[in-house]
Amino acid sequence: MANNPDSILHRTGCLGTTARFWKKSFAGDYIGLLVLLVACALLESFVEPFHRLFALDDVSLQFPHAERERVPVGMSDVIQGQRHEEGGSG
């Protein structure tokens, strides 16, 4: 695309200069970084995070025991990539 004589990179003036600068520098990376930094600053400034105390014995944070298995035994064998024989050792 850059070898095309009608390409924007071969134009004269401000547009061609900007296109060549954009292609040969890290300007796009710096602008992207600036956008991310501004977005992060806005989030830090205007959004209040949810604060909650943490305790290991908090029942609401623990994984509950499932009454009904969500993955059948046969499917877990397929996911594991091996087939356990009935009554085998492992």
Tab-separated table of C-alpha atoms in Angstrom:
chain	number	residue	atom	x	y	z
A	1	MET	CA	0.000	0.000	0.000
A	2	ALA	CA	2.876	2.370	0.763
A	3	ASN	CA	4.329	1.751	-2.714
A	4	ASN	CA	1.185	3.092	-4.364
A	5	PRO	CA	2.029	6.556	-5.777
A	6	ASP	CA	-1.534	7.693	-5.055
A	7	SER	CA	-1.135	6.724	-1.400
A	8	ILE	CA	-1.667	9.320	1.282
A	9	LEU	CA	1.985	8.844	2.302
A	10	HIS	CA	3.156	10.311	-1.016
A	11	ARG	CA	1.019	13.444	-0.826
A	12	THR	CA	2.548	16.822	-0.108
A	13	GLY	CA	1.365	19.232	2.514
A	14	CYS	CA	0.124	18.809	6.022
A	15	LEU	CA	-1.886	15.636	5.336
A	16	GLY	CA	1.054	13.750	3.821
A	17	THR	CA	3.429	14.961	6.516
A	18	THR	CA	1.040	13.852	9.239
A	19	ALA	CA	0.531	10.466	7.564
A	20	ARG	CA	4.285	9.856	7.258
A	21	PHE	CA	4.874	10.964	10.845
A	22	TRP	CA	2.042	8.694	12.049
A	23	LYS	CA	3.455	5.697	10.157
A	24	LYS	CA	7.100	6.130	11.180
A	25	SER	CA	6.667	7.074	14.841
A	26	PHE	CA	4.970	5.821	17.961
A	27	ALA	CA	2.444	8.676	17.876
A	28	GLY	CA	-0.517	6.287	17.733
A	29	ASP	CA	0.791	4.398	20.745
A	30	TYR	CA	1.260	7.601	22.709
A	31	ILE	CA	-2.225	8.843	21.844
A	32	GLY	CA	-3.708	5.477	22.821
A	33	LEU	CA	-1.823	5.568	26.110
A	34	LEU	CA	-3.034	9.115	26.737
A	35	VAL	CA	-6.657	8.065	26.090
A	36	LEU	CA	-6.305	5.156	28.527
A	37	LEU	CA	-4.716	7.385	31.176
A	38	VAL	CA	-7.502	9.965	30.841
A	39	ALA	CA	-10.142	7.212	31.081
A	40	CYS	CA	-8.424	5.799	34.180
A	41	ALA	CA	-8.245	9.241	35.785
A	42	LEU	CA	-11.933	9.860	35.081
A	43	LEU	CA	-12.880	6.495	36.583
A	44	GLU	CA	-10.748	7.142	39.655
A	45	SER	CA	-12.275	10.598	40.077
A	46	PHE	CA	-15.974	9.961	39.522
A	47	VAL	CA	-16.697	6.294	40.297
A	48	GLU	CA	-16.894	5.122	43.896
A	49	PRO	CA	-15.825	1.475	44.338
A	50	PHE	CA	-17.780	-0.974	46.466
A	51	HIS	CA	-15.981	-1.409	49.801
A	52	ARG	CA	-16.511	-4.618	51.730
A	53	LEU	CA	-14.557	-6.165	54.547
A	54	PHE	CA	-13.057	-9.572	53.814
A	55	ALA	CA	-13.058	-12.556	56.139
A	56	LEU	CA	-12.257	-16.179	55.359
A	57	ASP	CA	-15.142	-17.451	57.475
A	58	ASP	CA	-17.748	-15.301	55.665
A	59	VAL	CA	-20.313	-17.830	54.412
A	60	SER	CA	-21.590	-15.534	51.654
A	61	LEU	CA	-18.160	-15.615	49.998
A	62	GLN	CA	-17.636	-19.365	50.216
A	63	PHE	CA	-18.506	-21.691	47.349
A	64	PRO	CA	-21.706	-23.556	48.210
A	65	HIS	CA	-22.044	-27.320	47.912
A	66	ALA	CA	-24.026	-28.288	44.821
A	67	GLU	CA	-26.958	-30.600	45.434
A	68	ARG	CA	-27.072	-31.541	41.755
A	69	GLU	CA	-23.801	-31.943	39.851
A	70	ARG	CA	-23.498	-29.447	37.021
A	71	VAL	CA	-21.000	-31.489	34.992
A	72	PRO	CA	-21.835	-35.167	34.460
A	73	VAL	CA	-19.130	-37.705	35.276
A	74	GLY	CA	-18.829	-38.783	31.623
A	75	MET	CA	-18.290	-35.197	30.500
A	76	SER	CA	-15.667	-34.624	33.175
A	77	ASP	CA	-13.808	-37.659	31.776
A	78	VAL	CA	-13.927	-36.116	28.307
A	79	ILE	CA	-12.704	-32.791	29.655
A	80	GLN	CA	-9.889	-34.533	31.537
A	81	GLY	CA	-8.876	-36.437	28.444
A	82	GLN	CA	-8.867	-39.802	30.117
A	83	ARG	CA	-11.353	-42.499	30.977
A	84	HIS	CA	-11.451	-43.924	34.508
A	85	GLU	CA	-12.374	-47.569	34.691
A	86	GLU	CA	-14.994	-48.627	37.201
A	87	GLY	CA	-13.283	-49.731	40.400
A	88	GLY	CA	-9.828	-48.661	39.129
A	89	SER	CA	-7.223	-46.919	41.226
A	90	GLY	CA	-7.212	-43.466	39.840
